[in-house]
mmCIF file of C-alpha atoms in Angstrom:
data_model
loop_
_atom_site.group_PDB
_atom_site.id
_atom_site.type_symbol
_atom_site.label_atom_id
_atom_site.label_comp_id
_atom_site.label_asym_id
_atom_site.label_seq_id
_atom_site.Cartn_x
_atom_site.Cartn_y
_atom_site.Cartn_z
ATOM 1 C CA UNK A 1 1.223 -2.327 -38.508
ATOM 2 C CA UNK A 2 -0.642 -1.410 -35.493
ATOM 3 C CA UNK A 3 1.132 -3.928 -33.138
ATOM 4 C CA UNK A 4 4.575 -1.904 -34.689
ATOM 5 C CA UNK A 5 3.403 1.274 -34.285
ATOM 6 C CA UNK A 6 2.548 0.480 -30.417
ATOM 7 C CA UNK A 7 6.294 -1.274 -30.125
ATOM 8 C CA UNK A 8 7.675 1.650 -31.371
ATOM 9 C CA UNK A 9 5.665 4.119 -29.769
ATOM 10 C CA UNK A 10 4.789 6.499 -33.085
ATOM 11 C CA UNK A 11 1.389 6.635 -34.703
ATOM 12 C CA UNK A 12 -0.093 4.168 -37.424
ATOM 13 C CA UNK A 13 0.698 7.035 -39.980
ATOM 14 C CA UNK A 14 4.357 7.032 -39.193
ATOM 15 C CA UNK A 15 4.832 3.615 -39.729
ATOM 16 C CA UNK A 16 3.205 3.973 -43.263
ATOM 17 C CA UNK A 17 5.645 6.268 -44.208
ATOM 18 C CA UNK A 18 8.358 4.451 -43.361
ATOM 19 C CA UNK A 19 7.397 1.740 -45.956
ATOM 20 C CA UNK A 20 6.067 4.132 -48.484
ATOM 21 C CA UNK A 21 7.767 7.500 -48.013
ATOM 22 C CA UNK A 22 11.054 6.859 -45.946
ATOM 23 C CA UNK A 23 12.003 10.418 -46.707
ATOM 24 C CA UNK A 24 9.154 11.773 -44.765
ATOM 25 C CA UNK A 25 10.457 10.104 -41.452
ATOM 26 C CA UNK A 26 13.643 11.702 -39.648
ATOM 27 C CA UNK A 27 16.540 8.944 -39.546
ATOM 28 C CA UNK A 28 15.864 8.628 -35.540
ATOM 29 C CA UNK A 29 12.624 7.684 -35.803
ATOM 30 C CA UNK A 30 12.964 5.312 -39.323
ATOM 31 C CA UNK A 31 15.203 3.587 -36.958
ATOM 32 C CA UNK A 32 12.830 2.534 -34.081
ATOM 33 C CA UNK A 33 10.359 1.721 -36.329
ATOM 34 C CA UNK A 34 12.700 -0.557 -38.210
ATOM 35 C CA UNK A 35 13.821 -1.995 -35.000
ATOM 36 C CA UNK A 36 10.150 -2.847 -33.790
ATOM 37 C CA UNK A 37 10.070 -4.866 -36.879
ATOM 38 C CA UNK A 38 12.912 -6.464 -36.289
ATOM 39 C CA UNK A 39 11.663 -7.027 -32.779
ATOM 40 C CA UNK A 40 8.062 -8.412 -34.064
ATOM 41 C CA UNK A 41 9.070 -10.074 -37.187
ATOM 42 C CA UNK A 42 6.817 -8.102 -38.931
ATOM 43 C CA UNK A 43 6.735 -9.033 -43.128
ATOM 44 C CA UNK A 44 4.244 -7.105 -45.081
ATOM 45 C CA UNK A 45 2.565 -8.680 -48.039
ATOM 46 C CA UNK A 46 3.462 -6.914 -50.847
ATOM 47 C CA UNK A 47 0.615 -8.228 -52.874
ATOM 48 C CA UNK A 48 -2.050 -7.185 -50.848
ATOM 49 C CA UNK A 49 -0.687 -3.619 -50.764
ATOM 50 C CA UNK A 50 -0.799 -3.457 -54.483
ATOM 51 C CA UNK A 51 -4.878 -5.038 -54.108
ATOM 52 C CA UNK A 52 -5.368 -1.616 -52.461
ATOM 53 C CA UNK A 53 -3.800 0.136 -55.917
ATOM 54 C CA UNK A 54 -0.850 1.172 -54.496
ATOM 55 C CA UNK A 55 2.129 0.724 -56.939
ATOM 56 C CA UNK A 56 4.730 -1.820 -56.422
ATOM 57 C CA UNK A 57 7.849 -1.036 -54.754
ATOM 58 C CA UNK A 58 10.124 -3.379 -57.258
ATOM 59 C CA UNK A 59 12.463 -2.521 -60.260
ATOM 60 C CA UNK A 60 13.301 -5.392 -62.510
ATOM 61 C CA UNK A 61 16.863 -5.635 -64.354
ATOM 62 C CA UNK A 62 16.551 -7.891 -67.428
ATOM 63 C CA UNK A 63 20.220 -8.320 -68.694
ATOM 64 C CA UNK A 64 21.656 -10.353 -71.301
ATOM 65 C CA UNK A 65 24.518 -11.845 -69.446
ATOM 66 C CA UNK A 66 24.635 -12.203 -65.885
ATOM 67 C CA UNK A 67 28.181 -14.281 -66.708
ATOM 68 C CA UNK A 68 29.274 -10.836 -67.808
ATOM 69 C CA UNK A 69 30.725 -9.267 -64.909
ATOM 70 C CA UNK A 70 30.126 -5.413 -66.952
ATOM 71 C CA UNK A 71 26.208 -6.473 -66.092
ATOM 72 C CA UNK A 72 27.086 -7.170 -62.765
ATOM 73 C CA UNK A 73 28.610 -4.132 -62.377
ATOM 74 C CA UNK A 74 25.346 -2.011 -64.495
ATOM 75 C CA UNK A 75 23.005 -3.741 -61.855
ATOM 76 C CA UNK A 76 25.026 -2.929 -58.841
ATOM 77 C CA UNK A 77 24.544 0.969 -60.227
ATOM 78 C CA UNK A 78 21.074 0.181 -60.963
ATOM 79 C CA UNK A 79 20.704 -0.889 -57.113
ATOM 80 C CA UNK A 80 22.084 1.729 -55.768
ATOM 81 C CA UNK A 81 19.910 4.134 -57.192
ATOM 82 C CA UNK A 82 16.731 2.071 -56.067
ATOM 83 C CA UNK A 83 17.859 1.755 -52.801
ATOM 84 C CA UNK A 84 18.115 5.466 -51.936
ATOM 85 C CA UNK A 85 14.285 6.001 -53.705
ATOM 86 C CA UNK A 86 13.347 2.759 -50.993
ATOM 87 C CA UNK A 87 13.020 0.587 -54.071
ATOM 88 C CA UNK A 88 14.178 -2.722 -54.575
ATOM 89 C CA UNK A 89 15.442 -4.920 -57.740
ATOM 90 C CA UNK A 90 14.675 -7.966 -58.888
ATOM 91 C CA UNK A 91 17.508 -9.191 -61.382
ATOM 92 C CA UNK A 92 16.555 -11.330 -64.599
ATOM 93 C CA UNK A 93 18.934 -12.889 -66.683
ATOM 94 C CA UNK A 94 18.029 -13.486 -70.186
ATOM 95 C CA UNK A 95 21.349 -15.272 -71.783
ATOM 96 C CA UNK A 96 20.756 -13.303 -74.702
ATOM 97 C CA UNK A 97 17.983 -15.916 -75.594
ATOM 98 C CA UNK A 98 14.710 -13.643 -77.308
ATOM 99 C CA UNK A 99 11.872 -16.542 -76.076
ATOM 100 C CA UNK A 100 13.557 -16.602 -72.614
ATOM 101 C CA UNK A 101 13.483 -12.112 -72.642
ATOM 102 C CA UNK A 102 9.892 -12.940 -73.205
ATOM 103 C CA UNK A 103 9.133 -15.292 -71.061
ATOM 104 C CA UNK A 104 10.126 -12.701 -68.553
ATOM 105 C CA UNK A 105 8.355 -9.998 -69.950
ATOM 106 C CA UNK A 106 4.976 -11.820 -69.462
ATOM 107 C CA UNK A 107 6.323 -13.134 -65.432
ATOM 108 C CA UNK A 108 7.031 -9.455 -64.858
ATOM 109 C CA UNK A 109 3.776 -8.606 -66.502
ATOM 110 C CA UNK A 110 1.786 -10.671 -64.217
ATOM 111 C CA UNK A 111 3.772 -9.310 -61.205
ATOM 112 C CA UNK A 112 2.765 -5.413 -61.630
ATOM 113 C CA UNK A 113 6.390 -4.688 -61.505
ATOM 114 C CA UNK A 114 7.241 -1.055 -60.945
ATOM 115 C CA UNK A 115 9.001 -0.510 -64.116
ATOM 116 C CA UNK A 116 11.950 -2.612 -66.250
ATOM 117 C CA UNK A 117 15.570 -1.578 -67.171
ATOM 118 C CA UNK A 118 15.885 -4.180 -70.238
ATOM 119 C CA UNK A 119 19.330 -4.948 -71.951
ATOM 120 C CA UNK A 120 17.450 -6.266 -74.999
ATOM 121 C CA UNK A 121 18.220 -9.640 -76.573
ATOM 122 C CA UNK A 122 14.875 -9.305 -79.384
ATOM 123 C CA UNK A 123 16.898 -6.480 -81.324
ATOM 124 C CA UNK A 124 13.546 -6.663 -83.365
ATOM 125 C CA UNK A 125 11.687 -5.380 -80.304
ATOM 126 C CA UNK A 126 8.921 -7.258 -79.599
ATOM 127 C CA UNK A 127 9.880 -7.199 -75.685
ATOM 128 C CA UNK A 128 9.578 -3.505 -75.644
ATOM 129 C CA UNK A 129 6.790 -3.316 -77.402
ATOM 130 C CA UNK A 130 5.011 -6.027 -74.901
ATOM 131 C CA UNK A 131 5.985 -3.953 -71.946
ATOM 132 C CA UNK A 132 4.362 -0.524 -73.906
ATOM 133 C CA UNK A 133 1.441 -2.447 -74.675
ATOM 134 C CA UNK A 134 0.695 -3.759 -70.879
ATOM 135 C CA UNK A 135 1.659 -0.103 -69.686
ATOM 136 C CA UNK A 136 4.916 -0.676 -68.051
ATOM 137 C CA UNK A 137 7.809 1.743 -67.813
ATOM 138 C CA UNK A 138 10.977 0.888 -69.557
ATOM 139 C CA UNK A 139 14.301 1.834 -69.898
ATOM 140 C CA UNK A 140 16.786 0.525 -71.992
ATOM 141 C CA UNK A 141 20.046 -0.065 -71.449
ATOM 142 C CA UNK A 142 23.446 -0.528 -73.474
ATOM 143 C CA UNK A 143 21.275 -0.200 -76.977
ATOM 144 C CA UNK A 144 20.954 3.143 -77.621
ATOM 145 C CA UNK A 145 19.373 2.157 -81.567
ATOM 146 C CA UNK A 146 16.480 -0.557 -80.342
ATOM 147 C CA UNK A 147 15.878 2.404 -77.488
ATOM 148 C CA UNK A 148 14.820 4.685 -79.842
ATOM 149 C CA UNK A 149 11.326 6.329 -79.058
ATOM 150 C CA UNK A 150 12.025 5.159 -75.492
ATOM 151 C CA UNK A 151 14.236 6.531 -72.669
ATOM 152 C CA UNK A 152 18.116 4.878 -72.970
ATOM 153 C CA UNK A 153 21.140 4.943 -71.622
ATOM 154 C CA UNK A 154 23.954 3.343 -74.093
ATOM 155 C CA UNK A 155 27.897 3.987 -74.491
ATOM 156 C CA UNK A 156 29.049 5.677 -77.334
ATOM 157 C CA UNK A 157 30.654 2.121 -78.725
ATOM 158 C CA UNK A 158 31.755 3.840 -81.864
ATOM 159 C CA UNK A 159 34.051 6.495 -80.483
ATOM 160 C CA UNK A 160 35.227 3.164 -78.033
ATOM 161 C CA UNK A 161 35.966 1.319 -81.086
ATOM 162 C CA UNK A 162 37.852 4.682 -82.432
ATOM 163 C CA UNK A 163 39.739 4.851 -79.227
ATOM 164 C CA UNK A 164 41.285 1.014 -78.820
ATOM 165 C CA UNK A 165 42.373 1.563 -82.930
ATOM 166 C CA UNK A 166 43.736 4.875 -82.709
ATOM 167 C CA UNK A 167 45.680 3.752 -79.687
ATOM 168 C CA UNK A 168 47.093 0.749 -81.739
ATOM 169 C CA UNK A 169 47.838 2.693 -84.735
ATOM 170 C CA UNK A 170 49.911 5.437 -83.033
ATOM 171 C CA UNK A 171 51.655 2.724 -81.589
ATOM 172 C CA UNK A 172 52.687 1.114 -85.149
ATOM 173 C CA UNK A 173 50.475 -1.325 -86.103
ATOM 174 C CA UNK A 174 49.433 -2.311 -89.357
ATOM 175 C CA UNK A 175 48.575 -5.340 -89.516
ATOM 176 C CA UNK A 176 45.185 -5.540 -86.494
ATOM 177 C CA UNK A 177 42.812 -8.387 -85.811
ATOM 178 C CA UNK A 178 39.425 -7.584 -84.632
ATOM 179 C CA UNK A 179 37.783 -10.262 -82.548
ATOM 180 C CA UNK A 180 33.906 -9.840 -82.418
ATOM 181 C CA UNK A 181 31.050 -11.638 -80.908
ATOM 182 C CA UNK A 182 27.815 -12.218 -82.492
ATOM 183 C CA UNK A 183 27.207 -10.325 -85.312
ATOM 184 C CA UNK A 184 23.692 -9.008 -84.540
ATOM 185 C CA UNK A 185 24.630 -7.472 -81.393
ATOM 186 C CA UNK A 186 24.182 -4.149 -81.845
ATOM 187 C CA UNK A 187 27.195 -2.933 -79.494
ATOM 188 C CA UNK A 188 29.460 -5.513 -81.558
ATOM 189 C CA UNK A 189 28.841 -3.979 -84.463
ATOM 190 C CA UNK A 190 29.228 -0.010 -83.214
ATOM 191 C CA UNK A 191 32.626 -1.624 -81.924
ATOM 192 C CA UNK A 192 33.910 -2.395 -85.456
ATOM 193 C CA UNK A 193 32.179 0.952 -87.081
ATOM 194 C CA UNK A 194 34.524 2.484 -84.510
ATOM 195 C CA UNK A 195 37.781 0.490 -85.787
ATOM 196 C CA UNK A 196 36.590 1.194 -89.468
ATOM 197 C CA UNK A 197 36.327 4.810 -88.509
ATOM 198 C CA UNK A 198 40.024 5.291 -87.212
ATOM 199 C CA UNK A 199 41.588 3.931 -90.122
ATOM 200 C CA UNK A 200 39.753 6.366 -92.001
ATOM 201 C CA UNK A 201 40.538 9.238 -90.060
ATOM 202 C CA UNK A 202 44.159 7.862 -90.459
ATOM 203 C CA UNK A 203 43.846 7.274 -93.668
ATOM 204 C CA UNK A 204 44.793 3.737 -93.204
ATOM 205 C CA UNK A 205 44.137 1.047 -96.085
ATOM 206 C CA UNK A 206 41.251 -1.213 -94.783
ATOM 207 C CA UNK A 207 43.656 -4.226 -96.073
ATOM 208 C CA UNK A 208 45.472 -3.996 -92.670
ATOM 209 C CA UNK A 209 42.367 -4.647 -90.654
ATOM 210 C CA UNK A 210 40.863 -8.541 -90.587
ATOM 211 C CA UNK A 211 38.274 -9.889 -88.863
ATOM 212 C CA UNK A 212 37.100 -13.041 -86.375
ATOM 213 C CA UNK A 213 34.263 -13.663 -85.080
ATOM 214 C CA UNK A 214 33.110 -15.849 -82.395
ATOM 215 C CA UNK A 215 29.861 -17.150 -81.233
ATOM 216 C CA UNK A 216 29.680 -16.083 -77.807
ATOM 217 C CA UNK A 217 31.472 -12.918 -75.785
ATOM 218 C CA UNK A 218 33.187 -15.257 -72.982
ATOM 219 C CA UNK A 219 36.843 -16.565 -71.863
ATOM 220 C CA UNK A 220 35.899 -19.736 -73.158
ATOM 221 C CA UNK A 221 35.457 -17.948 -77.376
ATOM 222 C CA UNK A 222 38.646 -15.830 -76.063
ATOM 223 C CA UNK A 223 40.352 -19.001 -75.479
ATOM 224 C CA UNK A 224 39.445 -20.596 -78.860
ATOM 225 C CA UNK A 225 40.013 -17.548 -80.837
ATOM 226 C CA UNK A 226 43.408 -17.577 -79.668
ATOM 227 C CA UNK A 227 43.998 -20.627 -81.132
ATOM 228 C CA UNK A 228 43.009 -19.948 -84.310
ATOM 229 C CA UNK A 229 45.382 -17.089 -84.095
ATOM 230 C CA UNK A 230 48.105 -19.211 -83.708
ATOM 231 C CA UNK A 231 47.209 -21.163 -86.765
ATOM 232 C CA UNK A 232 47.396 -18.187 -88.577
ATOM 233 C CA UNK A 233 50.650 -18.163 -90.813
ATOM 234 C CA UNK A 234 50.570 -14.183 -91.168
ATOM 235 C CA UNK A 235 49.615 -13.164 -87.266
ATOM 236 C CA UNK A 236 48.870 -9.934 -86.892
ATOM 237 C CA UNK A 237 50.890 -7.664 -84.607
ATOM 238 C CA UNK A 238 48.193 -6.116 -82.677
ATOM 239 C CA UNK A 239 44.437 -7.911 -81.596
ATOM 240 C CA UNK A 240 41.608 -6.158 -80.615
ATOM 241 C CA UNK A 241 38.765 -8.287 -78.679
ATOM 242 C CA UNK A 242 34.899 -6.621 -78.709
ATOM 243 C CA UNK A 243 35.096 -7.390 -74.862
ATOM 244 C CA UNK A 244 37.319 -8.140 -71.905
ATOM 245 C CA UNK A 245 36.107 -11.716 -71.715
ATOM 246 C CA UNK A 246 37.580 -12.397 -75.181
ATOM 247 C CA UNK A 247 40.762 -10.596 -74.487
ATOM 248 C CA UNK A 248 41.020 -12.723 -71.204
ATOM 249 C CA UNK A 249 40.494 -15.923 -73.152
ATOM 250 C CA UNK A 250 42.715 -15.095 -76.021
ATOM 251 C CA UNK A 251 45.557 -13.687 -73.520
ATOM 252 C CA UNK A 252 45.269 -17.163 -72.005
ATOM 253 C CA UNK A 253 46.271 -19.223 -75.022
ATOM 254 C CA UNK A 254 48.685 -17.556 -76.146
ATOM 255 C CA UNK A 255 50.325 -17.203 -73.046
ATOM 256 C CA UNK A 256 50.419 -21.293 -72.464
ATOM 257 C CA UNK A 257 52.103 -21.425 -76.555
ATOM 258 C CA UNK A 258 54.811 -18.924 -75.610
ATOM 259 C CA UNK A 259 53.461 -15.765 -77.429
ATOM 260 C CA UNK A 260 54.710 -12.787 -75.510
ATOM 261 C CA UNK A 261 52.373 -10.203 -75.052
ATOM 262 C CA UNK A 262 52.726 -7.407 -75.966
ATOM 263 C CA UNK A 263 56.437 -8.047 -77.219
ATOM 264 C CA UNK A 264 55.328 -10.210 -79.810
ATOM 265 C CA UNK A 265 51.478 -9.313 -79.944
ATOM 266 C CA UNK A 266 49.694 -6.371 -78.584
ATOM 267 C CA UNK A 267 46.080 -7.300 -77.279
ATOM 268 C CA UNK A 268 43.055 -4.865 -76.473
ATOM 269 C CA UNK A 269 40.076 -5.657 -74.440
ATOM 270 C CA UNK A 270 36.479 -3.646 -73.949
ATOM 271 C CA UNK A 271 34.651 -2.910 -70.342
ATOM 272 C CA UNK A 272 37.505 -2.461 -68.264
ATOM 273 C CA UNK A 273 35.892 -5.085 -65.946
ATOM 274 C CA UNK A 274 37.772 -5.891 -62.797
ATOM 275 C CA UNK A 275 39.229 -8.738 -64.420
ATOM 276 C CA UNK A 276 40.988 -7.021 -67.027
ATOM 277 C CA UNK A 277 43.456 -4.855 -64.920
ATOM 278 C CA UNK A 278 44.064 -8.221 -62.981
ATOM 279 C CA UNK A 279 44.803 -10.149 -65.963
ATOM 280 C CA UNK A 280 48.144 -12.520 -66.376
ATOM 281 C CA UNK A 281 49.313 -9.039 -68.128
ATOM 282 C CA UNK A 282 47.076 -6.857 -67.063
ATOM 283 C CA UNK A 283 45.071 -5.344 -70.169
ATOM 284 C CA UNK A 284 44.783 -2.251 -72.249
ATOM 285 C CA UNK A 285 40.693 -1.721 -72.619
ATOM 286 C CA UNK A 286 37.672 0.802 -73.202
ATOM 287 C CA UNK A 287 36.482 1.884 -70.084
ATOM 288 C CA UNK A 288 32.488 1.518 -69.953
ATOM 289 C CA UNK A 289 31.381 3.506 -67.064
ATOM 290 C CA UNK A 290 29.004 0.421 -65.829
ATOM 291 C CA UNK A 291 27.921 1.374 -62.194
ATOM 292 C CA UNK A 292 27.056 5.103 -64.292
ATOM 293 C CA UNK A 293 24.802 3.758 -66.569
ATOM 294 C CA UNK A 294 23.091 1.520 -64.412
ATOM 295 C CA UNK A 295 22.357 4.217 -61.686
ATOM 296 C CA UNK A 296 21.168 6.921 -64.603
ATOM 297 C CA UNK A 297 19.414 4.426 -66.152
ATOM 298 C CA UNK A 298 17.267 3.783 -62.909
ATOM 299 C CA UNK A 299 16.906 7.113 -61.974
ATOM 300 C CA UNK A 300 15.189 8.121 -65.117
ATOM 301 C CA UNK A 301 12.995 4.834 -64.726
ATOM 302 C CA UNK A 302 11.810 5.901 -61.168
ATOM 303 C CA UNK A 303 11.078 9.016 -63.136
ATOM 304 C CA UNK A 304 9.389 8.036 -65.572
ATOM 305 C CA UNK A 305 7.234 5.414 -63.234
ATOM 306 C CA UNK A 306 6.517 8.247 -61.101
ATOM 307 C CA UNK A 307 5.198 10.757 -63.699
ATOM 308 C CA UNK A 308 1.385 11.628 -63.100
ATOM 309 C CA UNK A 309 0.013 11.824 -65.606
ATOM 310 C CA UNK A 310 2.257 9.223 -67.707
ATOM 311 C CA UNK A 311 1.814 11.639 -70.808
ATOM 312 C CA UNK A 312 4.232 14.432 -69.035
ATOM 313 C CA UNK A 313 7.249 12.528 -69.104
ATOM 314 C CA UNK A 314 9.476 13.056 -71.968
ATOM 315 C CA UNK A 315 11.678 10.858 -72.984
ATOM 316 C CA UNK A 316 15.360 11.001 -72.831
ATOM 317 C CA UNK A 317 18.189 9.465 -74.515
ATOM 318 C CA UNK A 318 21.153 9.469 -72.642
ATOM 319 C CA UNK A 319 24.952 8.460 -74.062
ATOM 320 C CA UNK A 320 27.967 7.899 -72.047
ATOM 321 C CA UNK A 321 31.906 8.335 -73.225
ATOM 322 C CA UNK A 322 34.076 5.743 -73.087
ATOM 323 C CA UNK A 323 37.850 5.847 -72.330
ATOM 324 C CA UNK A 324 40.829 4.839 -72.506
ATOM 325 C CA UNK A 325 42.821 2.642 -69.992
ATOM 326 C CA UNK A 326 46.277 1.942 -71.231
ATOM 327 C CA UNK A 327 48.150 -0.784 -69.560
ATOM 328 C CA UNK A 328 50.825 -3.476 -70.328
ATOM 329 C CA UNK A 329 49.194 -5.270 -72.853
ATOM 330 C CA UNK A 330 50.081 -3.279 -75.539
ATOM 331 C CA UNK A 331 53.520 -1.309 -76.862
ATOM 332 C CA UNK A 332 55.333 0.264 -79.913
ATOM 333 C CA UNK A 333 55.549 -2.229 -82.463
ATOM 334 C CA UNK A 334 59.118 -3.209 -82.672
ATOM 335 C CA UNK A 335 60.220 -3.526 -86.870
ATOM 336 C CA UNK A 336 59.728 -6.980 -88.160
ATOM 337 C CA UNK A 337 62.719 -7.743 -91.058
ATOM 338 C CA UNK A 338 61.875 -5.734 -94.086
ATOM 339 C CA UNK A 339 58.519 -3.820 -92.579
ATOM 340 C CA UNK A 340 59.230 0.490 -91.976
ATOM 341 C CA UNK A 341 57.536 1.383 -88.674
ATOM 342 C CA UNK A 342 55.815 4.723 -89.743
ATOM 343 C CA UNK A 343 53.353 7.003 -87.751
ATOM 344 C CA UNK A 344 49.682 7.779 -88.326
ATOM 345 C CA UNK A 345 49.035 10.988 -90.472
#
């Protein structure tokens, strides 16, 4: 540091600062430093800094599907909001396996990590309670119920649910297919309260809805879903996936067997990921505000890790609204022979 200080012509001080506190150093000057470094090939060792107690500059993400382009999306927010507190991230991918969540828990552990926004996986909450017990900040993210007595950010999956049903019920339907994922997940299951909730409010027999579920929340389940579909002697007019992925994978198949969406079948995803406005026909969905709640969720963790003492930070839990983005995979239901077409009371 003092051979980059001389290169740069500033004092030993000022080149602390722009490591530690960027914000204290005008833009000019951040920049000569940085370019002495450059210049040097200067690395600091980030493990002897934190010998001398000072607290490490990393944020982990621990998601639960880094397939899942909605968690690329949350961890690209996340990022964002690290980079402007001259943070980094370190990205973990669970793949919704507990032991693996807790094998990183006890890596991360051993690494002093700043803090952890944690997608869980253990909906019992043993990770959580791991990262408590060793004195790590937390968030969690997308799980607003295992975040409870913690700080959260989540999406208000029941009022998406609502949204994708009400939408398909206005349109005609009576006769809707909900395809879920696994049936612990937490945000599968608000998803379906959601459903169960408009045709309620509509006052809708729960006889039209049915139900599928699938192992896993990819194309590949999407694509075999849709083939039991198309066993189906009685298909249902109107399917609505638990997330993009499954839509994608379901749009697929019936595609390649001639099923017209939405002329013959109207088809909702969930996320709004990139993929689903690109789509063969590009898809109705519930927007999830991803980059949102991945940049909240690491600004209240930089909070939180920067509260002295711990004891006067308080936590928060935060929940984001969904919407609605209509597109061409879904219209009126046009009258089969001997079904009346009515509208929702």
């Amino acid at each position: 540091m003092v051979d980059v200080a001389r290169e740069a012509n500033v004092s030993l001080g000022t080149v602390s600062n722009v490591f530690n506190q960027p914000e204290r150093v005008s833009p000019t000057t951040r920049r000569r430093v940085q370019d002495a470094i450059d210049r040097l090939g200067y690395v600091r060792i980030e493990s002897a800094r934190m010998l001398r107690g000072r607290p490490s500059r990393i944020l982990a993400v621990l998601v639960h599907d880094l397939a899942n382009p909605f968690c690329i999306a949350l961890v690209h927010g996340a990022e964002a909001a690290a980079r402007r507190a001259g943070l980094g991230v370190m990205v973990c991918n669970s793949a919704g396996d507990p032991d693996e969540e807790a094998r990183y828990v006890a890596l991360l552990s051993e690494h002093q990590i700043r803090g952890v926004l944690i997608t869980p996986a253990d909906t019992a909450g043993r990770s959580l309670n791991a990262l408590d017990d060793r004195g790590i900040p937390l968030v969690v993210v997308d799980d607003c119920k295992t975040g409870r007595g913690q700080c959260s950010v989540a999406i208000d999956d029941i009022l998406g649910g609502e949204l994708a049903a009400t939408h398909l019920l206005k349109a005609g339907h009576r006769s809707i297919l909900f395809i879920g994922g696994p049936n612990h997940l937490p945000q599968v299951q608000s998803r379906f309260q959601g459903v169960l909730k408009a045709l309620a409010q509509a006052r809708m027999p729960i006889s039209m809805l049915s139900e599928l579920a699938c192992d896993e929340l990819t194309v590949a389940a999407g694509r075999d879903a849709g083939a039991r579909v198309l066993g189906l002697r009685d298909r249902p007019t109107a399917i609505l996936c638990a997330n993009d992925l499954l839509a994608v994978g379901v749009l697929q198949t019936l595609f390649e067997s001639g099923v017209r969406v939405p002329d013959d079948i109207s088809l909702v995803g969930y996320d709004d990921i990139d993929h689903a406005a690109a789509a063969i026909v590009p898809l109705t969905s519930v927007r999830r505000p991803a980059r949102l709640m991945g940049a909240t969720a690491a600004s209240l963790l930089i909070a939180k890790a920067s509260a002295h003492p711990a004891d006067t930070h308080h936590h928060q839990q935060i929940t984001l609204r969904p919407e609605l983005a209509v597109r061409k995979s879904t219209a009126f239901l046009r009258s089969r022979p001997g079904t009346a077409v009515v509208t929702t009371r």
